[in-house]
CSV table of C-alpha atoms and ligand atoms in Angstrom, one decimal:
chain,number,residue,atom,x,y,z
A,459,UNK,CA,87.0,-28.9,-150.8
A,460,UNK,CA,88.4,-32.0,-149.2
A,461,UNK,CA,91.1,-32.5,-151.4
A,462,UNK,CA,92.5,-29.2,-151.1
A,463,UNK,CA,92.9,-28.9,-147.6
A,464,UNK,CA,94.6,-32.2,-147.2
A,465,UNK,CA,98.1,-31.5,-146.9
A,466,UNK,CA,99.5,-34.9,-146.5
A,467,UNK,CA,100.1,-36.0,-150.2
A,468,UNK,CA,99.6,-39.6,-149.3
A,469,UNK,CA,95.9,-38.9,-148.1
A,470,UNK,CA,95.1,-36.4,-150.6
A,471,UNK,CA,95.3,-39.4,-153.6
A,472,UNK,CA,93.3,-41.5,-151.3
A,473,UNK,CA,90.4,-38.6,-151.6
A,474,UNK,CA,91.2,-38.7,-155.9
A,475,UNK,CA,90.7,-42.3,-156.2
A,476,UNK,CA,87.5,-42.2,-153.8
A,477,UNK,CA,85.6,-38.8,-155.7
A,478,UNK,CA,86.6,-40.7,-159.0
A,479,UNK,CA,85.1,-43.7,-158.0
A,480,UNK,CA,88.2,-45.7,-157.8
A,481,UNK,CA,88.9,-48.7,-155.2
A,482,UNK,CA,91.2,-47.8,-152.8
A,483,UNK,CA,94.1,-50.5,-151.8
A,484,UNK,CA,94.6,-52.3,-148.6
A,485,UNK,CA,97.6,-49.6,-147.9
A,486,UNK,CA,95.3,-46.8,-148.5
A,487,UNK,CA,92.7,-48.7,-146.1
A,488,UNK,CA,95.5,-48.8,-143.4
A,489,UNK,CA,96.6,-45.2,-143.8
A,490,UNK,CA,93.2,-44.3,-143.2
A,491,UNK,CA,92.8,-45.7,-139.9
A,492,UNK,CA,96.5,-44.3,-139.1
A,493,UNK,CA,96.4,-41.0,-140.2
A,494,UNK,CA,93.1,-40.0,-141.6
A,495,UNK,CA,91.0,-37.2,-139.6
A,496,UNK,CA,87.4,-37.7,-138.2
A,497,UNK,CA,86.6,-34.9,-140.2
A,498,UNK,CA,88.7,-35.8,-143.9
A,499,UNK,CA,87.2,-39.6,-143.8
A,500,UNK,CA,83.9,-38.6,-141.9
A,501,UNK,CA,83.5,-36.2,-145.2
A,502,UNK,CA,84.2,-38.3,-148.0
A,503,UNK,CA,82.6,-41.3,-146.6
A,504,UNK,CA,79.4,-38.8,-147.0
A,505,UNK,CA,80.0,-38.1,-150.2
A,506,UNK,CA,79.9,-41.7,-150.9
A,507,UNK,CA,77.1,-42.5,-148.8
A,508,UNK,CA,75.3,-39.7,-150.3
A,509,UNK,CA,76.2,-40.4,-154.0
A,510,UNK,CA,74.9,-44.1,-153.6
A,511,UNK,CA,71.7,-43.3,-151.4
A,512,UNK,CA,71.1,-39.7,-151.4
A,513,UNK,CA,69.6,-38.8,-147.9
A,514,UNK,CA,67.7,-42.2,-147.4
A,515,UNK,CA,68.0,-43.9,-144.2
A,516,UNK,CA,66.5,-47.5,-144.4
A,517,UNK,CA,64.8,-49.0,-141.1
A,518,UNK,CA,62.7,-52.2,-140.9
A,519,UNK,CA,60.5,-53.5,-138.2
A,520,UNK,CA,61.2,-56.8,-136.8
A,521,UNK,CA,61.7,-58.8,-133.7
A,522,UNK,CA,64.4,-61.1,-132.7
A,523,UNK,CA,64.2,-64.6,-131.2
A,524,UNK,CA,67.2,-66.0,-128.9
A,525,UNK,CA,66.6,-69.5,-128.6
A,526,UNK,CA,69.3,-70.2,-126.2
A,527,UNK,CA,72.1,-68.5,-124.2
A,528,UNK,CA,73.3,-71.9,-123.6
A,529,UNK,CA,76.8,-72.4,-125.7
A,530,UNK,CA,79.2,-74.7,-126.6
A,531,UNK,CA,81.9,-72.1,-127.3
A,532,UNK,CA,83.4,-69.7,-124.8
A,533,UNK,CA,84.3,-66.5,-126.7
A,534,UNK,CA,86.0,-64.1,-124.5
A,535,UNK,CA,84.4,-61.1,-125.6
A,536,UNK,CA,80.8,-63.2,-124.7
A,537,UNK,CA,78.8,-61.9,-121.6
A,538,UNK,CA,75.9,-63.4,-123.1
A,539,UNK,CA,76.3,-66.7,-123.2
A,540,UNK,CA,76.6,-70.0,-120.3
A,541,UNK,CA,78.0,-73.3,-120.6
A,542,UNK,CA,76.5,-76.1,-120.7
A,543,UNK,CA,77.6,-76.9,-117.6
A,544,UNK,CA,76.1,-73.9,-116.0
A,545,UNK,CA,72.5,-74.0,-117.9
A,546,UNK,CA,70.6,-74.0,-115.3
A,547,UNK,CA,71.8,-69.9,-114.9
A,548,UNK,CA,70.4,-69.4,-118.8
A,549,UNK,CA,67.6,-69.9,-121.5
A,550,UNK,CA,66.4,-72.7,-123.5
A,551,UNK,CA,63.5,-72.1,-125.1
A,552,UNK,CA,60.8,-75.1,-126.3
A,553,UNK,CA,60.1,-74.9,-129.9
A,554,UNK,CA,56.1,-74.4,-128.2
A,555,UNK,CA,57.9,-71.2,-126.7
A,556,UNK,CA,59.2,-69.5,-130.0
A,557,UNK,CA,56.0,-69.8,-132.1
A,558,UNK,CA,53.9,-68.0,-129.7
A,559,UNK,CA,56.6,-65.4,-129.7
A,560,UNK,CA,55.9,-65.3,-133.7
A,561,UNK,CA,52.2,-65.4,-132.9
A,562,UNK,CA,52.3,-62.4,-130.2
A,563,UNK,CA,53.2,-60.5,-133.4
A,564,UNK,CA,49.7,-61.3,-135.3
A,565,UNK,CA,48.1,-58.5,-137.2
A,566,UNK,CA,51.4,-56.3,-136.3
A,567,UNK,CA,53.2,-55.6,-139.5
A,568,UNK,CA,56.3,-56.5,-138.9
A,569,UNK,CA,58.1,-58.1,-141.7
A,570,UNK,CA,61.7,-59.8,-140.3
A,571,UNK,CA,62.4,-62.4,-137.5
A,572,UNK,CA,65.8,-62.3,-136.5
A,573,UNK,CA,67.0,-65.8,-134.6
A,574,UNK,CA,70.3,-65.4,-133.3
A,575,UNK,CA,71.5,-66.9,-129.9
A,576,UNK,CA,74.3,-69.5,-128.0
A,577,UNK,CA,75.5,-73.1,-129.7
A,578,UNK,CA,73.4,-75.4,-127.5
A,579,UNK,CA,74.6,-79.2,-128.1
A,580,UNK,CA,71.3,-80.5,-128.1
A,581,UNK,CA,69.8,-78.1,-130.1
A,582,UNK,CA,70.0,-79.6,-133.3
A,583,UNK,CA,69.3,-79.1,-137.3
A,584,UNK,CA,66.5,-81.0,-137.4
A,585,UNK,CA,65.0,-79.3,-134.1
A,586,UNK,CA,65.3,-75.7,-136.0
A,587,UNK,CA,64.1,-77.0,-139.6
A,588,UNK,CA,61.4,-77.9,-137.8
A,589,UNK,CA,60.9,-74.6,-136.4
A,590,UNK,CA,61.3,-73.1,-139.8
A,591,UNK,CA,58.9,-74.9,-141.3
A,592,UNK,CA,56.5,-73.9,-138.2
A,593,UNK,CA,57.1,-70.4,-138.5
A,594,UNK,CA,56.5,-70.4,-142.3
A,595,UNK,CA,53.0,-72.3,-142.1
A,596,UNK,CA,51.9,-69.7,-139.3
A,597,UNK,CA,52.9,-66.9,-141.4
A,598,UNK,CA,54.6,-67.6,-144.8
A,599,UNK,CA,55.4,-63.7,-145.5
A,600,UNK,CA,57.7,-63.3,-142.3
A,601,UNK,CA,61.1,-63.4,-143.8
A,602,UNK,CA,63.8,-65.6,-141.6
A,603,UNK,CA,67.0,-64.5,-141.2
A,604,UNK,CA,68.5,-66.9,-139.3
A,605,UNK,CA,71.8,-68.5,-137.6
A,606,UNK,CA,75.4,-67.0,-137.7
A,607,UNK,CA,77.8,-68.9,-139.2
A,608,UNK,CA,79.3,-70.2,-136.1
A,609,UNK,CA,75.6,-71.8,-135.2
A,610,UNK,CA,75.3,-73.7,-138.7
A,611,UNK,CA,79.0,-74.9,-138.8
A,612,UNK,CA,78.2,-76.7,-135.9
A,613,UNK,CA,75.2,-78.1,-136.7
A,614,UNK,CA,76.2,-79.1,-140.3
A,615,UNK,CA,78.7,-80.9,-138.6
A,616,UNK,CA,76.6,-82.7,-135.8
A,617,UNK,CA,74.4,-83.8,-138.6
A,618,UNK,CA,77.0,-85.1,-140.6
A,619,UNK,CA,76.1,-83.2,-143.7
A,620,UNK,CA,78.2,-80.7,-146.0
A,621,UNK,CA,77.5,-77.3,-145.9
A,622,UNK,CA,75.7,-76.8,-149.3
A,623,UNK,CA,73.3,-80.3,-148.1
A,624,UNK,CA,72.9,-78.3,-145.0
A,625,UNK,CA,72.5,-75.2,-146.4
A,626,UNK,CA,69.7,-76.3,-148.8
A,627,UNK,CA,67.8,-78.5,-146.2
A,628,UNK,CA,67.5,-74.9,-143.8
A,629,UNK,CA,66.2,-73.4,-146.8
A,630,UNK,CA,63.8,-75.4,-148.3
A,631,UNK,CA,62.3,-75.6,-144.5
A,632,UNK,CA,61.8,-71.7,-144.7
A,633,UNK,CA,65.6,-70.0,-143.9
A,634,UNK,CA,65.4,-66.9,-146.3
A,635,UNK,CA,68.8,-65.2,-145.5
A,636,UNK,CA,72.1,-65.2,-143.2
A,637,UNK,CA,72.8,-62.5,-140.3
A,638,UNK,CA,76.5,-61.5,-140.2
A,639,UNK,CA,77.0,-62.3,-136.8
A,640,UNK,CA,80.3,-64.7,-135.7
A,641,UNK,CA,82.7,-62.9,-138.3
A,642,UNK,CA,84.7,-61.4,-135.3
A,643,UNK,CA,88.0,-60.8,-136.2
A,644,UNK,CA,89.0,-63.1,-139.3
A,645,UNK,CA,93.2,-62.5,-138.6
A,646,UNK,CA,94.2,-66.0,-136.9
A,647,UNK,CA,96.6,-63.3,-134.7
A,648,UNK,CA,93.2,-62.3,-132.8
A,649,UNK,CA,91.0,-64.7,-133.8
A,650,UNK,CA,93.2,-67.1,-131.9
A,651,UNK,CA,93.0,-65.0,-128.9
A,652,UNK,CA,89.6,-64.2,-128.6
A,653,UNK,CA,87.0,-67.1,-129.8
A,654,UNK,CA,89.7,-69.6,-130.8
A,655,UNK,CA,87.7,-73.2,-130.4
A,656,UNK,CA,85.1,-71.9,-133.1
A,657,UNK,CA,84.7,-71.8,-136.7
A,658,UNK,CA,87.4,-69.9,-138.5
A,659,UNK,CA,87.3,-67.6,-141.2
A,660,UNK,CA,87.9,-70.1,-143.8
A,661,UNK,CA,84.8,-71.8,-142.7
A,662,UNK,CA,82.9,-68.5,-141.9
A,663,UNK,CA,83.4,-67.3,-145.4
A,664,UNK,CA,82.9,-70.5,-147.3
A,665,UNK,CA,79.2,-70.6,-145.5
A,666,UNK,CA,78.3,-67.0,-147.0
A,667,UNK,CA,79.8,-67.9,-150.3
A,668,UNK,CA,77.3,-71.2,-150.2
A,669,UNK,CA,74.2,-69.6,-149.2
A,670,UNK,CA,75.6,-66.5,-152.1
A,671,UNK,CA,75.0,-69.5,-154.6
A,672,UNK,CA,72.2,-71.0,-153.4
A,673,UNK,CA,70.9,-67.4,-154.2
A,674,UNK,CA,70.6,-66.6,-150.7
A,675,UNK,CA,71.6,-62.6,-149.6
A,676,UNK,CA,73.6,-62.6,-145.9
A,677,UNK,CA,75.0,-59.8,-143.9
A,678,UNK,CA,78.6,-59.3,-142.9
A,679,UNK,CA,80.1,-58.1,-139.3
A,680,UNK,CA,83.0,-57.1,-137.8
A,681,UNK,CA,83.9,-56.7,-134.2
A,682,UNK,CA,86.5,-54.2,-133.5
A,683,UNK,CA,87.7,-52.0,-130.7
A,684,UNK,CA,89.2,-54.6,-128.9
A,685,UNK,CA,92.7,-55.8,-129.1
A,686,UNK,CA,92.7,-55.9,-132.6
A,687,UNK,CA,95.3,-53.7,-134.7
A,688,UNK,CA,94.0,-51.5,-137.5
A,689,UNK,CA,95.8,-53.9,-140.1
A,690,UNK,CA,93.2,-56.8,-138.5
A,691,UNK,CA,90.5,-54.4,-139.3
A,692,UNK,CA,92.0,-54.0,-142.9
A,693,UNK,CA,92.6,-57.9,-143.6
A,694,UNK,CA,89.0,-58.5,-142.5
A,695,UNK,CA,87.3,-56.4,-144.7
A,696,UNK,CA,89.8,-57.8,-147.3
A,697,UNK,CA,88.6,-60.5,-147.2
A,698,UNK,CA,84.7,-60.2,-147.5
A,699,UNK,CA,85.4,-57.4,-150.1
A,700,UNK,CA,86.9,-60.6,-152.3
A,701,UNK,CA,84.1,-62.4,-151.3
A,702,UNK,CA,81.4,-60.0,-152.3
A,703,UNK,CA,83.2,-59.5,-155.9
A,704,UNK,CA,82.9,-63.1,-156.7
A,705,UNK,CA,79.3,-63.6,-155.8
A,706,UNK,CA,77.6,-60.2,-155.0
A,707,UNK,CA,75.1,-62.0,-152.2
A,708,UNK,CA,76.2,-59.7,-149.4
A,709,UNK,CA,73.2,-56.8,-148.3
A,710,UNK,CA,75.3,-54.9,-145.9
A,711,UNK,CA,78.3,-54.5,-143.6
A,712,UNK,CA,78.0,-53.8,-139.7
A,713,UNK,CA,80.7,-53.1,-138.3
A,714,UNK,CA,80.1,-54.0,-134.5
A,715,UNK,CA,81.6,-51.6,-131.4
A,716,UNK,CA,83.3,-54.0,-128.6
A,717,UNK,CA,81.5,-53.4,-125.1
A,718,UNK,CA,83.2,-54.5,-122.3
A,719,UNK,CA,80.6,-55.2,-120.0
A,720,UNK,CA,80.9,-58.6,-117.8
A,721,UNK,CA,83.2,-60.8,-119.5
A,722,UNK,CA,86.4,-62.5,-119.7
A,723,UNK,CA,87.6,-58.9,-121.9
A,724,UNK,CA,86.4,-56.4,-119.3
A,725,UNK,CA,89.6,-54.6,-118.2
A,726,UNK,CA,90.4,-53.7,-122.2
A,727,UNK,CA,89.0,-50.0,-122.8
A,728,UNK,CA,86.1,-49.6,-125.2
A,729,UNK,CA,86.4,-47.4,-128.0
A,730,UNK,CA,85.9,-43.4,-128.5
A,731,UNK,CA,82.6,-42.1,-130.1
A,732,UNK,CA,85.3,-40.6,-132.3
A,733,UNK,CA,87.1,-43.6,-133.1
A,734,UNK,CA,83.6,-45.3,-133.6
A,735,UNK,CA,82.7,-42.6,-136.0
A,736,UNK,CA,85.9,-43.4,-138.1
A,737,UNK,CA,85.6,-47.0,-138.2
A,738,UNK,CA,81.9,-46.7,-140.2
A,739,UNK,CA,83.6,-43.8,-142.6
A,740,UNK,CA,86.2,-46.0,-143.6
A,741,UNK,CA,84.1,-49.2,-144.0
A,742,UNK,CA,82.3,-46.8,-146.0
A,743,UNK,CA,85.1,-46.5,-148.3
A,744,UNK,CA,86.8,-49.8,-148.3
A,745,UNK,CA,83.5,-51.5,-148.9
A,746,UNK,CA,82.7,-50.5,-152.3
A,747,UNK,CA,80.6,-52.9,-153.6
A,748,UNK,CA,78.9,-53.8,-149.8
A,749,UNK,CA,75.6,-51.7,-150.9
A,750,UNK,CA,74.6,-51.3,-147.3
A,751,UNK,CA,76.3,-50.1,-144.0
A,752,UNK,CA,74.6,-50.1,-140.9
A,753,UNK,CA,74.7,-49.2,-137.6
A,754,UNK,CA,73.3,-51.7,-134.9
A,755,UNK,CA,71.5,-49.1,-132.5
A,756,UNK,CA,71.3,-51.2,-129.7
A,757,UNK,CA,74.8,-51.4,-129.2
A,758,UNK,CA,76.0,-47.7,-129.8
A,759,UNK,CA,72.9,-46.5,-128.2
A,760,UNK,CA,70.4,-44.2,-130.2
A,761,UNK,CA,72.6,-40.9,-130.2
A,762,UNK,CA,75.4,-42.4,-131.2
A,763,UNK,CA,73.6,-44.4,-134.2
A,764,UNK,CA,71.8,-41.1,-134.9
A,765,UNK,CA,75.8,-39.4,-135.4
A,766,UNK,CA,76.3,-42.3,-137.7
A,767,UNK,CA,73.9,-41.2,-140.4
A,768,UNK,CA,76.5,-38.3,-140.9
A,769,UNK,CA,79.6,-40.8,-141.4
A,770,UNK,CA,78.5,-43.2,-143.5
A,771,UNK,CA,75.4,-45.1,-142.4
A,772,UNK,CA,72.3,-45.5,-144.5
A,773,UNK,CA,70.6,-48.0,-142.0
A,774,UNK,CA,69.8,-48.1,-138.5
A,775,UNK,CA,68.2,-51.9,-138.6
A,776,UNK,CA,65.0,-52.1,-137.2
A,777,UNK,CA,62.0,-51.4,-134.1
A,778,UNK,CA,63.6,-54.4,-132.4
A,779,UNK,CA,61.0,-54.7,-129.9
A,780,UNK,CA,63.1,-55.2,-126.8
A,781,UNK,CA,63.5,-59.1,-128.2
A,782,UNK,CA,67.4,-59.1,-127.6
A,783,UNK,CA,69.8,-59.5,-125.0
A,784,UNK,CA,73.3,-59.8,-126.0
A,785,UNK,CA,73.9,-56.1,-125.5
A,786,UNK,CA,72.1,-55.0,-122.5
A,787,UNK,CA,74.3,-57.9,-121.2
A,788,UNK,CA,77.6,-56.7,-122.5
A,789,UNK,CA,76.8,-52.8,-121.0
A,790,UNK,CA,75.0,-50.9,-123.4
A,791,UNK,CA,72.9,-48.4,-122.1
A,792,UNK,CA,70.1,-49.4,-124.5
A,793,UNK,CA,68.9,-51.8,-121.5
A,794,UNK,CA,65.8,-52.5,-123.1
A,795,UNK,CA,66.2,-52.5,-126.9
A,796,UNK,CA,62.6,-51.1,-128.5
A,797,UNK,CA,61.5,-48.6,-130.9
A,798,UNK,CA,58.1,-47.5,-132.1
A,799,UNK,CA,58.6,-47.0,-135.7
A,800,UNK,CA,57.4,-43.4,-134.9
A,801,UNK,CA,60.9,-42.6,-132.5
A,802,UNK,CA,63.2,-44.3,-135.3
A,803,UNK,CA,61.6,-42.1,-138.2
A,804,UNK,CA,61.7,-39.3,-135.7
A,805,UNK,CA,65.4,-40.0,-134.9
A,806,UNK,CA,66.3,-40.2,-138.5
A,807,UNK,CA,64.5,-36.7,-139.4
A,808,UNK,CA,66.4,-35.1,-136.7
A,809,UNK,CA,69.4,-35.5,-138.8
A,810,UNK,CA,68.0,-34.1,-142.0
A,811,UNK,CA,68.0,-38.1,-143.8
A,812,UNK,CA,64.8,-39.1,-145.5
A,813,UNK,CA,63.4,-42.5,-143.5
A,814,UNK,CA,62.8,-45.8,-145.7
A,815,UNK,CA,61.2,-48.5,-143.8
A,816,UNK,CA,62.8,-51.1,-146.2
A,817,UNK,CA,62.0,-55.4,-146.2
A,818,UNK,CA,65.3,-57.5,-145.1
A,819,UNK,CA,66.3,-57.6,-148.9
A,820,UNK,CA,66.1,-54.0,-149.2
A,821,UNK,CA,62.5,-53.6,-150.9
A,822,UNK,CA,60.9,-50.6,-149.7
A,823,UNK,CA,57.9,-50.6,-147.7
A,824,UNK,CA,56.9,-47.4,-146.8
A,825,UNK,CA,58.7,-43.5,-147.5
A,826,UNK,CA,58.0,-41.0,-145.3
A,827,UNK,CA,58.6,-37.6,-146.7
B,1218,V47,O1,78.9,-62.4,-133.5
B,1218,V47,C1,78.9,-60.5,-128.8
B,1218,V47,C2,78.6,-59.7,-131.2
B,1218,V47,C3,77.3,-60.7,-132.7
B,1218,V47,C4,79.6,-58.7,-127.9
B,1218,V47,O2,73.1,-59.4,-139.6
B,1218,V47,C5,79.4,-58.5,-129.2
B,1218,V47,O3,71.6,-57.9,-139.4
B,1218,V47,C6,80.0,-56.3,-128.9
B,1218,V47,O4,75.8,-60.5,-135.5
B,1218,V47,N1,80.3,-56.5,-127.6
B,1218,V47,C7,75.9,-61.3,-132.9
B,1218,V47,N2,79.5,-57.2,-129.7
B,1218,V47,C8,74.9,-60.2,-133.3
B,1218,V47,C9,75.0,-59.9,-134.8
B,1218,V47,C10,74.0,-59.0,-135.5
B,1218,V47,C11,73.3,-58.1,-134.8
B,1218,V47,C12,72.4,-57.2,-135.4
B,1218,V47,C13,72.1,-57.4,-136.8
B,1218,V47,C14,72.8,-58.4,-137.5
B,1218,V47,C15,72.5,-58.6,-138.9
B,1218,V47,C16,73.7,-59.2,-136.9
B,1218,V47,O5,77.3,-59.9,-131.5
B,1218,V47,C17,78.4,-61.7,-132.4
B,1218,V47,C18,79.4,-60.8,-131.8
B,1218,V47,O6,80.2,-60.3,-132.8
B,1218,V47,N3,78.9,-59.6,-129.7
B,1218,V47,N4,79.3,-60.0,-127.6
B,1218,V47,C19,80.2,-57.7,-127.0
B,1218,V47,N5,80.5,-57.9,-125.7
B,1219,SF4,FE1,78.7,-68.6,-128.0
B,1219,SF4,FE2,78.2,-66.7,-129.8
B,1219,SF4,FE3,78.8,-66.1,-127.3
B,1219,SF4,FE4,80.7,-67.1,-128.8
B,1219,SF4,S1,79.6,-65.1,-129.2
B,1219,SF4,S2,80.2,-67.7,-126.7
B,1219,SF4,S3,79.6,-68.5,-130.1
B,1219,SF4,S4,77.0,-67.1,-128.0
């Protein structure tokens, strides 16, 4: 038994409070990362993962849509994005443009559009309510997750309107739900260093916590493997674990691997498979009431994703559909993102988990046994 063999005395009541369901402490968080073993957190975070989901894996199958790679900000970890200056070398797609994406996906049954991309200034809220409202009249069943938190701060701003007014105008136009994306790192030590001239994590929280009440579910990220210290890691899940005890609204936690292909952050190392591994085992066990953690797969690339499963993980997001960029472009060698739903079951019974193909909000679509 884990306990047993765990000589330090320290880690061995970090395993007692996690078997007996307790929470664990930010100190027992940070020990973790300092001293715990691939294989003493890669074990209990299975036990956790398996007393809260059994074997399922959950998948779902849908596309992205990147509007623009034009942005206003210029995070250093970015190799995604261009100025505005230097548009001309990116994407703007016409609103014309992104509903006959939607419609290319007619009679297939996927069930999530995923719109994501760069803060273009001209881009504005009315210009994507109207999209919304577009995409919902083509096909009202698609659910919209939509926008990080770093696109909607600035547009909420630009349009002169709170968040909640904001917030509810996005959704009555057809936004059902929040990706996690612009979290980052929340510590002002990094944060500072690496996106600095964008939303903060004040700001990045309070716009979860609004959608949360407007009865809206989101997702929450984290990049790490950077220049970030493990106490960074530890503040930042902190801090949505506080979050998610006050309103419950967030679905899942992704914790998102740093690649360091062509931008400002290149010459800093990305992380081991093995410190990968530990970083989803112990957001496994900080994150106790996050009922969801996944692994991105185009980012980690399928093998790794597949390891996951064993550490943790009980989804492996979706088919994907080769509709996203902001990997491929940051070195990933998933260069063109796409999975039948056949290879992502396949990949998931290779490991001995039961596949789900799940909706966004985590109602199941189809088991295969
Ligand atoms: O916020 C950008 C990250 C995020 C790099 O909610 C990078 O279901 C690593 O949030 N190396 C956007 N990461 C993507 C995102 C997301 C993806 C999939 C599912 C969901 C969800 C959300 O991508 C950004 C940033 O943290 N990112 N550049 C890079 N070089
Ligand atoms: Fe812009 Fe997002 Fe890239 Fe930052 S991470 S530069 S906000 S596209």
């Amino acid at each position: 038994m884990i306990i047993a063999n765990e000589k330090d005395k320290s880690l061995q009541s970090i395993a007692e409070k996690i078997v007996s369901k307790e929470r664990i402490s930010e100190e027992d968080g940070l020990l973790l990362f300092e001293k715990g073993s691939l294989s003493f957190v890669g074990a209990l975070a299975n036990q956790v993962r398996e007393r809260m989901h059994g074997d399922v894996t959950y998948f779902n199958r849908n596309f992205h849509i990147e509007p623009t790679n034009v942005c206003v900000f210029a995070c250093k970890f970015c190799s995604y994005s261009r100025l505005y200056a230097h548009r001309e070398e990116g994407w703007e797609l016409t609103e014309e443009r992104m509903l006959d994406i939607v419609k290319s996906y007619d009679g297939q049954p996927v069930t999530e559009v995923h719109i994501v991309g760069g803060v273009h200034p001209k881009m504005n809220l009315h210009f994507f309510a109207d999209l919304l409202r577009k995409i919902k009249q083509h096909r009202p069943d698609l659910h919209i997750k939509g926008f990080t938190a770093v696109e909607l701060d600035y547009m909420f701003r630009k349009a002169k309107m709170s968040v909640e007014e904001g917030m509810k105008y996005l959704h009555e136009a057809g936004l059902d739900s929040l990706p996690g994306g612009g979290a980052e790192i929340f510590h002002p030590e990094i944060r500072q260093q690496i996106c600095d001239d964008k939303v903060d994590a004040e700001g990045w929280l309070h716009i979860h916590e609004t959608a949360h009440r407007l009865g809206m579910h989101t997702n929450a990220t984290m990049l790490y493997g950077h220049i970030e210290k493990y106490y960074h890691r530890v503040d930042h899940m902190e801090r949505l674990r506080k979050l998610q005890d006050n309103t419950g609204g967030f679905n899942t936690f992704i914790p998102l691997k740093f690649r360091n292909g062509d931008n400002e952050m290149s010459h800093v190392k990305e992380s081991s498979v093995i410190e990968d591994m530990r970083m989803y085992a112990i957001a496994r066990l900080y994150m106790d009431n996050f009922p969801h953690l996944k692994a991105y797969w185009p980012m980690l690339g399928r093998q790794n994703a597949q390891l996951t499963l064993s550490f943790g993980v009980n989804d492996i997001d979706g088919t994907i559909d080769d509709s996203t960029k902001i990997y491929s472009m940051a070195g990933s060698e998933e260069q063109s993102p796409a999975m039948s739903t056949e290879q992502l079951v396949t990949l998931i019974k290779q490991v001995k988990r039961r596949p789900v193909e799940r909706g966004t909000l985590y109602n199941v679509i189809q088991e295969y046994n």
